[in-house]
Coordinates of C-alpha atoms and ligand atoms in Angstrom, one line a residue:
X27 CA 63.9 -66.1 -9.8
X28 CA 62.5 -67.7 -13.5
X29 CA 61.1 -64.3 -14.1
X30 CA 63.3 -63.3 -16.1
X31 CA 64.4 -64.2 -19.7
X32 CA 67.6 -64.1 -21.8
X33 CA 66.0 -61.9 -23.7
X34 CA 65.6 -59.3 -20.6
X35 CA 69.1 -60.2 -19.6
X36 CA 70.7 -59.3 -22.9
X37 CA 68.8 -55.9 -22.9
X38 CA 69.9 -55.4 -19.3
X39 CA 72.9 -56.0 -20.4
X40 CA 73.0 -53.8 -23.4
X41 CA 71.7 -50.7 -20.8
X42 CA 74.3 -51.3 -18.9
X43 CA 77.1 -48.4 -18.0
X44 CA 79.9 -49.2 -15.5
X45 CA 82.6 -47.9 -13.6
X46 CA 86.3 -48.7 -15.0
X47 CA 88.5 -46.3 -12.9
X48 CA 89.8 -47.1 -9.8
X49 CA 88.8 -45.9 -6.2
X50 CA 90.8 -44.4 -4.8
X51 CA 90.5 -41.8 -1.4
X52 CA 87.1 -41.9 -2.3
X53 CA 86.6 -40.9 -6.1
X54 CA 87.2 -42.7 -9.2
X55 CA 90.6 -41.7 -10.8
X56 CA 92.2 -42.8 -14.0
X57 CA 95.8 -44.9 -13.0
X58 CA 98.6 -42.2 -12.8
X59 CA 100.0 -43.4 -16.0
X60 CA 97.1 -43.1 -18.0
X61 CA 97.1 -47.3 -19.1
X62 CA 93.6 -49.2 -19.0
X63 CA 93.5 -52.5 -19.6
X64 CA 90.7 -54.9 -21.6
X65 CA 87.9 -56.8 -19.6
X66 CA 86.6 -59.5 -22.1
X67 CA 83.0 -61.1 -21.9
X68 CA 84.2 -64.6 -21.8
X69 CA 80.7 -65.6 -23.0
X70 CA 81.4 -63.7 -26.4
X71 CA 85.3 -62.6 -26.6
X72 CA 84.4 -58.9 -27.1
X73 CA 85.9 -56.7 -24.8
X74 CA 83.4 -55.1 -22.2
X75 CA 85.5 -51.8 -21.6
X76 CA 89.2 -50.7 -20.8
X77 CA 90.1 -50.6 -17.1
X78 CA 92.5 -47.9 -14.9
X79 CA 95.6 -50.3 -14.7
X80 CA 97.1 -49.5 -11.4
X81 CA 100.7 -49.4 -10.7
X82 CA 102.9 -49.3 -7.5
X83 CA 102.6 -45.3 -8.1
X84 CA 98.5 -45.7 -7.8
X85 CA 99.2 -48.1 -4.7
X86 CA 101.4 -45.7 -2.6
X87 CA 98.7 -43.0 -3.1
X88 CA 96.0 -45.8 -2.1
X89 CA 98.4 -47.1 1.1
X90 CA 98.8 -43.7 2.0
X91 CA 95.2 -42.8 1.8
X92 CA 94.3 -45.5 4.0
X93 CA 97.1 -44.4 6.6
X94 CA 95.7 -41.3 6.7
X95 CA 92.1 -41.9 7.2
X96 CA 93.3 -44.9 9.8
X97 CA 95.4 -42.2 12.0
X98 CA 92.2 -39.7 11.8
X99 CA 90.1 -42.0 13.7
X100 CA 86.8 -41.8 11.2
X101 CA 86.3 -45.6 11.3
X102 CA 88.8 -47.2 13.5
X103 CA 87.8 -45.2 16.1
X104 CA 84.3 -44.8 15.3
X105 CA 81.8 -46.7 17.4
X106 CA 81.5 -50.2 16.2
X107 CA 78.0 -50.0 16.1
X108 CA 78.1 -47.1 13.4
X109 CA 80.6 -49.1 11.4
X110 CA 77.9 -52.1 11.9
X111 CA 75.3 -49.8 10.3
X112 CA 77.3 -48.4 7.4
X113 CA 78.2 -51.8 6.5
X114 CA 74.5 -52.6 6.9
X115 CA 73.4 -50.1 4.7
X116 CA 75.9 -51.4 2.2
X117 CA 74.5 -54.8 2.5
X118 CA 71.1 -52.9 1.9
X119 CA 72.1 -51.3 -1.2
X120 CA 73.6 -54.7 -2.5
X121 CA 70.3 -56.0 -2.2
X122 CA 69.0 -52.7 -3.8
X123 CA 71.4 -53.1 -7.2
X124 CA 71.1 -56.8 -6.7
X125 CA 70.2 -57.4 -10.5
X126 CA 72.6 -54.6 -11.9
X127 CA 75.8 -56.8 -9.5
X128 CA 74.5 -60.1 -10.8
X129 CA 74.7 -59.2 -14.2
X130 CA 77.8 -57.5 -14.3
X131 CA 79.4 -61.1 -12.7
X132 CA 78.0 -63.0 -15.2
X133 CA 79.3 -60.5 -17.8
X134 CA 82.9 -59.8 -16.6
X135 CA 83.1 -63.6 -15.3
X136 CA 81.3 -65.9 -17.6
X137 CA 79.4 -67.5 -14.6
X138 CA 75.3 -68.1 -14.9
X139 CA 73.3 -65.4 -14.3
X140 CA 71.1 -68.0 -12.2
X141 CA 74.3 -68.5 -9.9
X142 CA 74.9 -65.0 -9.8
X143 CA 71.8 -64.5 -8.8
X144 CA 70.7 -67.0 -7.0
X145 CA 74.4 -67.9 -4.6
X146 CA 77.0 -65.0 -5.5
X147 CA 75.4 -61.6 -5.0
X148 CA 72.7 -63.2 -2.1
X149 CA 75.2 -65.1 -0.3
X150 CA 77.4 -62.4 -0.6
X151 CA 74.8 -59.7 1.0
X152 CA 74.4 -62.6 3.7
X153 CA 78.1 -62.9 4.6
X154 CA 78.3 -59.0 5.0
X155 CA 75.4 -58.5 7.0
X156 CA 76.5 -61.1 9.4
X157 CA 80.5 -59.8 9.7
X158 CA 78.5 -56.5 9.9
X159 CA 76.5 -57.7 13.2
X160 CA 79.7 -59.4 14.5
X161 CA 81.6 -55.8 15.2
X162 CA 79.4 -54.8 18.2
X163 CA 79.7 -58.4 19.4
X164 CA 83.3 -59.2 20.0
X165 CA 84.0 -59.0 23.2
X166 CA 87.6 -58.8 24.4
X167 CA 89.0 -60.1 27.8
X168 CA 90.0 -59.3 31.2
X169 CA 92.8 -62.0 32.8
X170 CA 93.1 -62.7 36.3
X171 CA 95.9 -61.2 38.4
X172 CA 96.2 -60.1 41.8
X173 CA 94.1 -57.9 43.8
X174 CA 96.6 -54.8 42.6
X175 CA 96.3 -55.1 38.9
X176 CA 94.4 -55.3 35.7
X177 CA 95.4 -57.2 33.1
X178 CA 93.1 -56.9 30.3
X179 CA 93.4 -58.3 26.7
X180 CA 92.3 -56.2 24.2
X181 CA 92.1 -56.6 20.6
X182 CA 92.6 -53.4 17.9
X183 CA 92.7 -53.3 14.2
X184 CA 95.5 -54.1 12.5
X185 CA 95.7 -50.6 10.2
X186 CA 96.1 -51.1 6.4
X187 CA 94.9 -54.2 5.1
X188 CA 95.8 -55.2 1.8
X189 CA 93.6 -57.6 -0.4
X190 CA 94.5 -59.5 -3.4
X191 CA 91.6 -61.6 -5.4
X192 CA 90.9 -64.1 -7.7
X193 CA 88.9 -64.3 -10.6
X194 CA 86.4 -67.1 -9.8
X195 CA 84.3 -65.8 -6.9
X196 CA 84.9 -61.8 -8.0
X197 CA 82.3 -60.4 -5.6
X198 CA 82.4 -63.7 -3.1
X199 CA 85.8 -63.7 -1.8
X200 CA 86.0 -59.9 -2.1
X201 CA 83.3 -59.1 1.0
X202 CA 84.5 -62.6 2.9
X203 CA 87.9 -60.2 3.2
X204 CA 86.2 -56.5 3.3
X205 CA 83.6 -57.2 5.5
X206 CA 85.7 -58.7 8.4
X207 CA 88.7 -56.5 8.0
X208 CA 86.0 -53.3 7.7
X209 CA 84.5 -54.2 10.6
X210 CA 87.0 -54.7 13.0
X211 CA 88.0 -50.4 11.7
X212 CA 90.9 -51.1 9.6
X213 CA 91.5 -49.5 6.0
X214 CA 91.9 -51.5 3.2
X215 CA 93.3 -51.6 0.1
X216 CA 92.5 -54.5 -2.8
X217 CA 93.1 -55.5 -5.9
X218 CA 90.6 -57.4 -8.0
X219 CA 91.9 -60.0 -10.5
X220 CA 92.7 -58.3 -13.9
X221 CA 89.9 -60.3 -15.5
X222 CA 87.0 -59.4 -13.5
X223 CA 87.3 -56.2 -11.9
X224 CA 83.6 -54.4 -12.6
X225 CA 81.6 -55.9 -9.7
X226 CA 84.1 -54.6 -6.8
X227 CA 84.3 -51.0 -8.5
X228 CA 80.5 -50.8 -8.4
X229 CA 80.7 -52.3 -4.6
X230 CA 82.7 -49.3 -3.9
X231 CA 80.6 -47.0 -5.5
X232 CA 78.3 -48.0 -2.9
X233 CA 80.3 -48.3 0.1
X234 CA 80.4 -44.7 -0.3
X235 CA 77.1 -43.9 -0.9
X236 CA 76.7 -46.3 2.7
X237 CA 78.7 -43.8 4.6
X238 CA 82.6 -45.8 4.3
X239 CA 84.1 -42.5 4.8
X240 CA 87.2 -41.6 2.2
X241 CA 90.5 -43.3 2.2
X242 CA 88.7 -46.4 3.9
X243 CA 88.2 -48.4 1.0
X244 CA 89.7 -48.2 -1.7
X245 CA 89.9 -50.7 -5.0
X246 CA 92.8 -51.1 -7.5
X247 CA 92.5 -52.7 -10.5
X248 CA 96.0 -54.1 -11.9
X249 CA 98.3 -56.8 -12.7
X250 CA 99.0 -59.2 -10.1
X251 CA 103.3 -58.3 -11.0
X252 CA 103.1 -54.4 -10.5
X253 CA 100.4 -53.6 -8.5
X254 CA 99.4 -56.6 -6.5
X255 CA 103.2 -57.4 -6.1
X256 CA 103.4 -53.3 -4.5
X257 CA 101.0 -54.3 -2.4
X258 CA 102.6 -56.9 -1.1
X259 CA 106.0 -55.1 -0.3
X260 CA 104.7 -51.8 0.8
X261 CA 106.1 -50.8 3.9
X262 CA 102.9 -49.4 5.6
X263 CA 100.7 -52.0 4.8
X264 CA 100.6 -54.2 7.7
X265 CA 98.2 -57.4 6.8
X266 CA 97.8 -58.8 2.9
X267 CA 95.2 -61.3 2.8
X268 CA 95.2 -63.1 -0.5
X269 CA 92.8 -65.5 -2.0
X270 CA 94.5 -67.3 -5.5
X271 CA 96.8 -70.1 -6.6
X272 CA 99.5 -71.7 -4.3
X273 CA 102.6 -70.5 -6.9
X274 CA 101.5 -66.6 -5.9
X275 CA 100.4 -67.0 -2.7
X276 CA 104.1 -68.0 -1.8
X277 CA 105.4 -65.1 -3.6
X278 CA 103.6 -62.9 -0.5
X279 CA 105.4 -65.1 1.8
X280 CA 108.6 -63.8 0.4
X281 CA 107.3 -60.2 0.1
X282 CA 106.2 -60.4 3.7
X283 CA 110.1 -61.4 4.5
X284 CA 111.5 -58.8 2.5
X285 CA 109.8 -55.7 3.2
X286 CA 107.7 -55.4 7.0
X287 CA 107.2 -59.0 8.1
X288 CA 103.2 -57.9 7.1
X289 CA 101.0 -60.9 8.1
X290 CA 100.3 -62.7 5.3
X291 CA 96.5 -64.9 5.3
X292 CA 96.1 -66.9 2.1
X293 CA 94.1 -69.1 1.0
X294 CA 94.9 -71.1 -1.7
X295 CA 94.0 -74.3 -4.4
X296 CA 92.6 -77.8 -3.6
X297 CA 91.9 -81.0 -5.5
X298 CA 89.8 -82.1 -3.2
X299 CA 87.7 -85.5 -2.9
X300 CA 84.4 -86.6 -3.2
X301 CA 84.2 -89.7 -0.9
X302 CA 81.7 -92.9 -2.3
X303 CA 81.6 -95.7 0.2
X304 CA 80.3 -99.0 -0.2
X305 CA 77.3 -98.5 2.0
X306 CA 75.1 -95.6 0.1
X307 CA 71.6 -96.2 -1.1
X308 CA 70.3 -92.9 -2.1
X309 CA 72.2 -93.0 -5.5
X310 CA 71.0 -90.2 -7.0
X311 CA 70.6 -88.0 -4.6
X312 CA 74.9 -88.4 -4.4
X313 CA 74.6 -88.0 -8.0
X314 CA 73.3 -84.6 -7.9
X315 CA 75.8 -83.9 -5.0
X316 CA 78.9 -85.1 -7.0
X317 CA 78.0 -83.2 -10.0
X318 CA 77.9 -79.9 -8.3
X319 CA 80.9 -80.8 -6.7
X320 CA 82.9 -80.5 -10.0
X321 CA 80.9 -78.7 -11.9
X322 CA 79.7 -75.7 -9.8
X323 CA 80.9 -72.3 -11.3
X324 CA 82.3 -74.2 -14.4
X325 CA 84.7 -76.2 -12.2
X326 CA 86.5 -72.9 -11.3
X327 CA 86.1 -73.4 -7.7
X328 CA 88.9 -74.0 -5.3
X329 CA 86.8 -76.3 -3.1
X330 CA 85.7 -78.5 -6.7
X331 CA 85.0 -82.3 -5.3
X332 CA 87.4 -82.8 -8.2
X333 CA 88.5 -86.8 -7.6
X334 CA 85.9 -89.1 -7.1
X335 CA 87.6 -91.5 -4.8
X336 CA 84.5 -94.4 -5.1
X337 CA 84.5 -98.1 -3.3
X338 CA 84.9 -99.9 -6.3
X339 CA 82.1 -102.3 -4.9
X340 CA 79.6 -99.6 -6.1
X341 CA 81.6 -97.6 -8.6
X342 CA 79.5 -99.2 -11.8
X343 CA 76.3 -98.8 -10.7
X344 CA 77.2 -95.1 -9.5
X345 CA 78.2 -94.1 -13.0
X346 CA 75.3 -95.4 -14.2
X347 CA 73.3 -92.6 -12.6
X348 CA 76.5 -90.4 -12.4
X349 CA 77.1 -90.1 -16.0
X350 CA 73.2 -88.9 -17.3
X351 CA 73.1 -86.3 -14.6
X352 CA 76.5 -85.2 -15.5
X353 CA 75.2 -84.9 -19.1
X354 CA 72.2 -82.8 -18.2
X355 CA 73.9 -80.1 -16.9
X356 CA 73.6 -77.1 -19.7
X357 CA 76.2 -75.5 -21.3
X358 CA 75.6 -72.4 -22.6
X359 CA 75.1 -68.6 -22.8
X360 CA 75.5 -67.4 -19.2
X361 CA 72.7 -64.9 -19.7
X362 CA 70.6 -67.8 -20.1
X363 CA 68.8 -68.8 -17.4
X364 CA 68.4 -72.2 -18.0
X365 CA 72.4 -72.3 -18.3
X366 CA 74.5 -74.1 -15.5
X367 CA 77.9 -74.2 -16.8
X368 CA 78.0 -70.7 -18.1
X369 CA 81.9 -69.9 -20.3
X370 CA 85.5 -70.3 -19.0
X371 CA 86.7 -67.2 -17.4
X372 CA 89.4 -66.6 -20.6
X373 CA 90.4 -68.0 -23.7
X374 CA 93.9 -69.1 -21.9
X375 CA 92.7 -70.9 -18.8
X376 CA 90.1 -72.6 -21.4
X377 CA 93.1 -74.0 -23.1
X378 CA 94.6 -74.7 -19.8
X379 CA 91.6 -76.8 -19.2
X380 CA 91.2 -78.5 -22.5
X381 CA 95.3 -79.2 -22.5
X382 CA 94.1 -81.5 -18.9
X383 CA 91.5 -83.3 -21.0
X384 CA 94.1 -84.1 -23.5
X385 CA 96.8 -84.9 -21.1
X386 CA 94.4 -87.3 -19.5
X387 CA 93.2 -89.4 -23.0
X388 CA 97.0 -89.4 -23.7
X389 CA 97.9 -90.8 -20.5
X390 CA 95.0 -93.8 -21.5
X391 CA 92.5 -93.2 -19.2
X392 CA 88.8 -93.8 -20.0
X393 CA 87.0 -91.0 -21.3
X394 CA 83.2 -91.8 -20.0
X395 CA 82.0 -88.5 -20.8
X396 CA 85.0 -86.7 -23.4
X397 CA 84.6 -83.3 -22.5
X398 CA 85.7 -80.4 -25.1
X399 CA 85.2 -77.4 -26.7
X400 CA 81.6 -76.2 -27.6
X401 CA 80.1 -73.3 -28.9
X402 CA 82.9 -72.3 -31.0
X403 CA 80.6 -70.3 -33.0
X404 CA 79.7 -67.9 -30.5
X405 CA 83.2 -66.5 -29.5
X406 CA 83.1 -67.5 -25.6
X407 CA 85.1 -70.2 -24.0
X408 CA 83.0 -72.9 -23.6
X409 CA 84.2 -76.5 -22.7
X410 CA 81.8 -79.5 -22.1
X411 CA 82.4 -81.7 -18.8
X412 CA 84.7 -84.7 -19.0
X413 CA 84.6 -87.6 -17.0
X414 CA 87.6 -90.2 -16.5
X415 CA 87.5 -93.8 -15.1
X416 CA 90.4 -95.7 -14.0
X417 CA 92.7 -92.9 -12.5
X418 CA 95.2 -93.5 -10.2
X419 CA 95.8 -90.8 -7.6
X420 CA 99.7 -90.4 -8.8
X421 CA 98.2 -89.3 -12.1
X422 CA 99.0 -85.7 -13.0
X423 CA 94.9 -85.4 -13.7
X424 CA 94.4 -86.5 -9.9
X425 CA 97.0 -84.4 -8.1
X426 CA 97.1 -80.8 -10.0
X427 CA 93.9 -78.0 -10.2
X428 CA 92.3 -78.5 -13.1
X429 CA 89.6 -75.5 -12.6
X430 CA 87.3 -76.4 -15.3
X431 CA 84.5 -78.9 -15.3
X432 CA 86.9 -82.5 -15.0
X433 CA 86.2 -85.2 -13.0
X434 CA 88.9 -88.2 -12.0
X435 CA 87.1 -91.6 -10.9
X436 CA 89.8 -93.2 -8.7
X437 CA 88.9 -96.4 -7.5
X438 CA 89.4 -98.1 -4.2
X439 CA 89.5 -101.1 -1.9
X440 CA 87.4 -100.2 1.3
X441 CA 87.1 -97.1 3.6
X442 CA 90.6 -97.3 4.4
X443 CA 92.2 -97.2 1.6
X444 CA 89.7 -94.3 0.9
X445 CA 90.8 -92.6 3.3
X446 CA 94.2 -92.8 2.2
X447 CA 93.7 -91.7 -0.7
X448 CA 91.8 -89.2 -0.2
X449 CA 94.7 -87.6 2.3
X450 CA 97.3 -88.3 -0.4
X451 CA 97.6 -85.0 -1.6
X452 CA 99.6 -81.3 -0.6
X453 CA 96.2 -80.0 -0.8
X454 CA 93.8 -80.1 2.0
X455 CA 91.1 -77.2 1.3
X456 CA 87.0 -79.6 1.2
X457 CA 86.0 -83.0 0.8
X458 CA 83.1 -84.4 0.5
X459 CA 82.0 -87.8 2.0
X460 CA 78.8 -89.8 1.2
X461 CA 77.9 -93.1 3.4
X462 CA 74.7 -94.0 5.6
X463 CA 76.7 -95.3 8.1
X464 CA 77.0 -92.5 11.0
X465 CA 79.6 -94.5 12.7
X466 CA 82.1 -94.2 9.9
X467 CA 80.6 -90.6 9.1
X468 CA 82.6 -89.4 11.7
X469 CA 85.5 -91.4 12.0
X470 CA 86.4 -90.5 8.3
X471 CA 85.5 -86.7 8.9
X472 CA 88.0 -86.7 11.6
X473 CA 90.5 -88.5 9.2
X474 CA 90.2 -86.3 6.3
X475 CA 93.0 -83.6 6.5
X476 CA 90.9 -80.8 5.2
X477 CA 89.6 -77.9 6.1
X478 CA 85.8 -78.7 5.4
X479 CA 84.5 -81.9 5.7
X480 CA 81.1 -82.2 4.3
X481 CA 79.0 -85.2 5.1
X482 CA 76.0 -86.4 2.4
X483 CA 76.2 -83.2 0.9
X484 CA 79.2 -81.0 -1.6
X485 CA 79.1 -77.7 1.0
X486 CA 81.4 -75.2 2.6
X487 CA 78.3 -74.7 4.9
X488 CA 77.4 -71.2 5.7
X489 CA 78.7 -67.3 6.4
X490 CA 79.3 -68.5 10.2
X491 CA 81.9 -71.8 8.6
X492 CA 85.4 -71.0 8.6
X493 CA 86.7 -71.7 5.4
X494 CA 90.5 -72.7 4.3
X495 CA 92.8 -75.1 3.7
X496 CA 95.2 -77.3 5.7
X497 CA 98.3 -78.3 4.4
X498 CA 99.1 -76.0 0.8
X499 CA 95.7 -75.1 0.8
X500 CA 96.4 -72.1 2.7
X501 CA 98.4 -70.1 5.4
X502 CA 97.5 -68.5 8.7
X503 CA 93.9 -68.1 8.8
X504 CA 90.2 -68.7 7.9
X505 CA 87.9 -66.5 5.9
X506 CA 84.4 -66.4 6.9
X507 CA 82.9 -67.4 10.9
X508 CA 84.3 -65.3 13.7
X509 CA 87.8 -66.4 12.8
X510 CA 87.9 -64.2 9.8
X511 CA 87.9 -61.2 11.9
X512 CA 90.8 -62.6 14.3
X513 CA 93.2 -62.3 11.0
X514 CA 92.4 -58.6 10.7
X515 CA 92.9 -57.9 14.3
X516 CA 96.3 -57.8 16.7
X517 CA 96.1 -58.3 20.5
X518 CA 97.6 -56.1 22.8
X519 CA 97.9 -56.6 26.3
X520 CA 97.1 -53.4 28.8
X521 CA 98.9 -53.9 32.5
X522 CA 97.3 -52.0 35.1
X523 CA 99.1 -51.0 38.4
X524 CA 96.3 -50.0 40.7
X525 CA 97.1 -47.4 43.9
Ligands
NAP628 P1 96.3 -66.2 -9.2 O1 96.8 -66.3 -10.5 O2 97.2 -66.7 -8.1 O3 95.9 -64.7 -8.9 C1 95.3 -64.3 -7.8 C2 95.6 -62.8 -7.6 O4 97.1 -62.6 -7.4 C3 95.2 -62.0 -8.8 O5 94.7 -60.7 -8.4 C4 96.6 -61.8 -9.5 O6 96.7 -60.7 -10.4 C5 97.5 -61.7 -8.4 N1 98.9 -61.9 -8.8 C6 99.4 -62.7 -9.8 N2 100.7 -62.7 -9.8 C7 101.1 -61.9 -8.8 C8 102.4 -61.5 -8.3 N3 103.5 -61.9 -8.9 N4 102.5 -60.7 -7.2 C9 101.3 -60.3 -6.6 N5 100.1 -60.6 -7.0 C10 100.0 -61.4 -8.1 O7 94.9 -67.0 -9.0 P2 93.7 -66.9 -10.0 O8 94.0 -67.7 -11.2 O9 93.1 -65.6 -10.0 O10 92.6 -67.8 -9.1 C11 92.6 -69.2 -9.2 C12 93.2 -69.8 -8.0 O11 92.6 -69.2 -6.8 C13 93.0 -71.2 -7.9 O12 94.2 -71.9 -7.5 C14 92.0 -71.4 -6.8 O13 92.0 -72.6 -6.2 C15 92.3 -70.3 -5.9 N6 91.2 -69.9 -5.0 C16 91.2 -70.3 -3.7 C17 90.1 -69.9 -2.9 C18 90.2 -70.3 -1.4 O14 89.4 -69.7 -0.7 N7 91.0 -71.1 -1.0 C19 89.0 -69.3 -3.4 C20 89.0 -69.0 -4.8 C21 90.1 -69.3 -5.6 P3 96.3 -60.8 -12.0 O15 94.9 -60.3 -12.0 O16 97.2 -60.1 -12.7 O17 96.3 -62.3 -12.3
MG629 MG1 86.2 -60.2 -17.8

């Protein structure tokens, strides 16, 4: 994986030629108005190309598309086990353009190239391939009844799905929403997030060169108020799955009510907690944990171990070994590969970020590490991790998303107060909790009202984890595991008089 150098990423980089229309009914076509859009390299500010910007005009064609090649039968009535071998093959040529994906995130995105590499576009291949191998595997169910009749419980595809994405995990939460709803033979419609739309056009690209057949997939690039807000209201679509930020994912709610009663799945924010109790020992090894925790994919994470919520027994001696590690995490060029904290995804959310870091010295809390702006020079969006002690949890720091690389220490009394304060939040997507003590390992997991609980470690665990929030974290389902393809699917029941 150290192979390569900046030096060969910045040529690949140069080399590279990418797709900027939109996909729809299998081929690329310009947006029916003509518009494009900028995509900026958040590492520089230069613009990377202009994008097709989709309207509710290009989303009718799309939902109609998808109608159609859902009422022909090509995929939803195909076997599953072809559709489990096309969206192998898709996997396959993931691997294949691996490099080219990788580098196309970390140009659109801002994100390292070594996370690209290394968690996005793997992890990603990982997550398809097992959704993939699920669709021959779900079996459906046959109730009892009397000796006269069958009752059997079947479940079909829903029909048009509808996808709306987030910037932070472009390629990520994209396949944790195709691969399932593909699978299970629906068609589906999605819309990247305006900022980083390259990666899924190049994904479809592929699909069809895997043998998705036309009309099946088929990727919109847009604004969230025209064309993700069309999808949302159309009449024919009958699932949106959203990934994004509480505020919009409410907004499909309301769509859902006032068009088709569509099921809505969304998942949404989190400030969620890191967990320190008094009884750890391997002090660095929590160090590293907690430090990923916030600072993973610049802090742009939903599932960002964002409040430290630390027994205040131990607190001092934690930020002892806290603070260094916090420090040696590099900032930097994202097509470097020693760079771990690559640029913020835009100039706007940067100042978003560094308007927290403010709010946060303003408000008098103690600035252990002070965070900022760095790398002016270059033109990217690069802000420096901050670190503040003595928050309390009603502090605006401890209760919004920041979504940059912040960190609240909030100190407490004991496990139970921990606890507390760690559930005093609307959000309810991870937590982490670090202790040695097995007993109270799992009678805080089962206190935390979250949907991941990770224990010793900052983890969403693997493709076959459910992942979502409770509380305003999210709404009526779980990406990823077998769940993930329940949302995509409705169940029908089949009554059988026998003679
Ligand atoms: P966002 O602003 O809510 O946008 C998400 C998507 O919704 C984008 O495609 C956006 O389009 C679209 N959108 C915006 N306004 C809309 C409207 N009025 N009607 C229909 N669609 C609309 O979120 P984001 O800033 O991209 O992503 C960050 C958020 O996502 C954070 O809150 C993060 O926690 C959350 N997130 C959650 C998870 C999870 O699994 N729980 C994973 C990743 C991220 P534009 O492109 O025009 O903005
Ligand atoms: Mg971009």
């Amino acid at each position: 994986m150290n192979d390569l150098t900046k030096v060969d990423f910045d040529k690949a980089a140069r080399a590279l030629s990418y797709e900027t229309r939109a996909f729809i009914d299998g081929k690329f076509v310009n947006a029916l108005s003509g518009k494009t859009f900028a995509t900026i390299n958040p590492a520089t500010g230069k613009e990377l190309g202009q994008i097709a910007e989709c309207d509710a005009a290009d989303v009718e064609l799309a939902v109609a598309a998808a109608r159609r090649a859902f009422e022909s039968g090509s995929w939803s009535r195909a076997e599953p086990r072809h559709r489990k071998q096309v969206l192998l093959k898709l996997a396959d040529l993931m691997e294949q353009h691996g490099e080219e994906l990788a580098l196309l995130e970390s140009l659109d995105n801002g994100k390292a190239i070594s996370d690209a590499r290394s968690v996005d576009v793997p992890d990603s291949i990982a997550t398809l391939r097992w959704h993939a191998e699920m669709a021959d595997k779900i079996f459906d169910q046959v109730q009892p009844t009397g000796f006269d009749q069958v009752g059997m419980i079947v479940r079909e595809a829903i029909g048009v799905v509808g996808a709306v994405l987030p910037w932070n995990f472009p390629i990520f939460v994209a396949i944790w929403k195709l691969a399932p709803a593909l699978a299970g033979g629906n068609s589906v419609v999605v819309k990247p997030a305006e900022l980083t739309s390259l990666t899924l056009l190049r994904i479809a690209q592929l699909a069809a060169e895997a043998g998705i057949p036309d009309g099946v997939l088929n990727v919109l690039p847009g604004m969230g108020e025209t064309a993700g807000q069309a999808i949302g209201r159309h009449m024919d679509v009958d699932c949106v799955s959203f990934t994004g930020s509480g505020e919009v994912g409410r907004y499909f709610l309301k769509y859902s009510a006032e068009s088709n009663l569509k099921r809505v799945v969304l998942e949404l924010g989190g400030k969620s907690p890191a967990i320190v109790l008094d009884d750890v020992t391997d002090l660095q090894g929590i160090a590293d944990q907690v430090a990923a925790g916030f600072l993973f994919n610049k802090g742009e994470n939903c599932s960002a171990g964002s409040r430290l919520i630390i027994d205040r027994k131990v607190k001092d001696q934690f930020l002892d070994v806290l603070l260094p590690t916090v420090e040696s995490w590099k900032v930097g060029d994202p097509l470097d590969p020693e760079t771990q904290i690559g640029a913020m995804v835009e100039e706007a959310h940067m100042n978003k970020v560094l308007g927290y870091i403010d709010g946060a010295a303003g408000d008098g809390f103690k600035p252990l590490l002070a965070g900022g702006r760095t790398l002016e020079e270059t033109g990217g969006f690069f802000v420096k991790p901050a670190v503040f002690d003595g928050v309390p949890n009603d502090a605006t720091l401890a209760r919004e998303e920041v979504f940059g690389p912040v960190l609240a220490v909030i100190p407490v009394d004991g496990v139970d107060e921990a606890v507390k304060v760690a559930n005093d939040t609307p959000y309810g997507l991870a937590s982490a909790l670090y202790t040695d003590d097995l007993h109270r390992a799992h009678r805080v997991a089962k206190s935390i009202r979250a949907g991941t609980v990770s224990v010793n470690c900052f983890s969403e665990g693997d493709f076959a984890s459910p992942f979502g929030g409770f509380k305003q974290s999210g709404f009526g389902g779980r990406d990823k595991g077998v769940a993930a393809h329940d949302q995509y699917l409705e169940t029908k029941t089949i009554w059988i008089q026998t003679r």
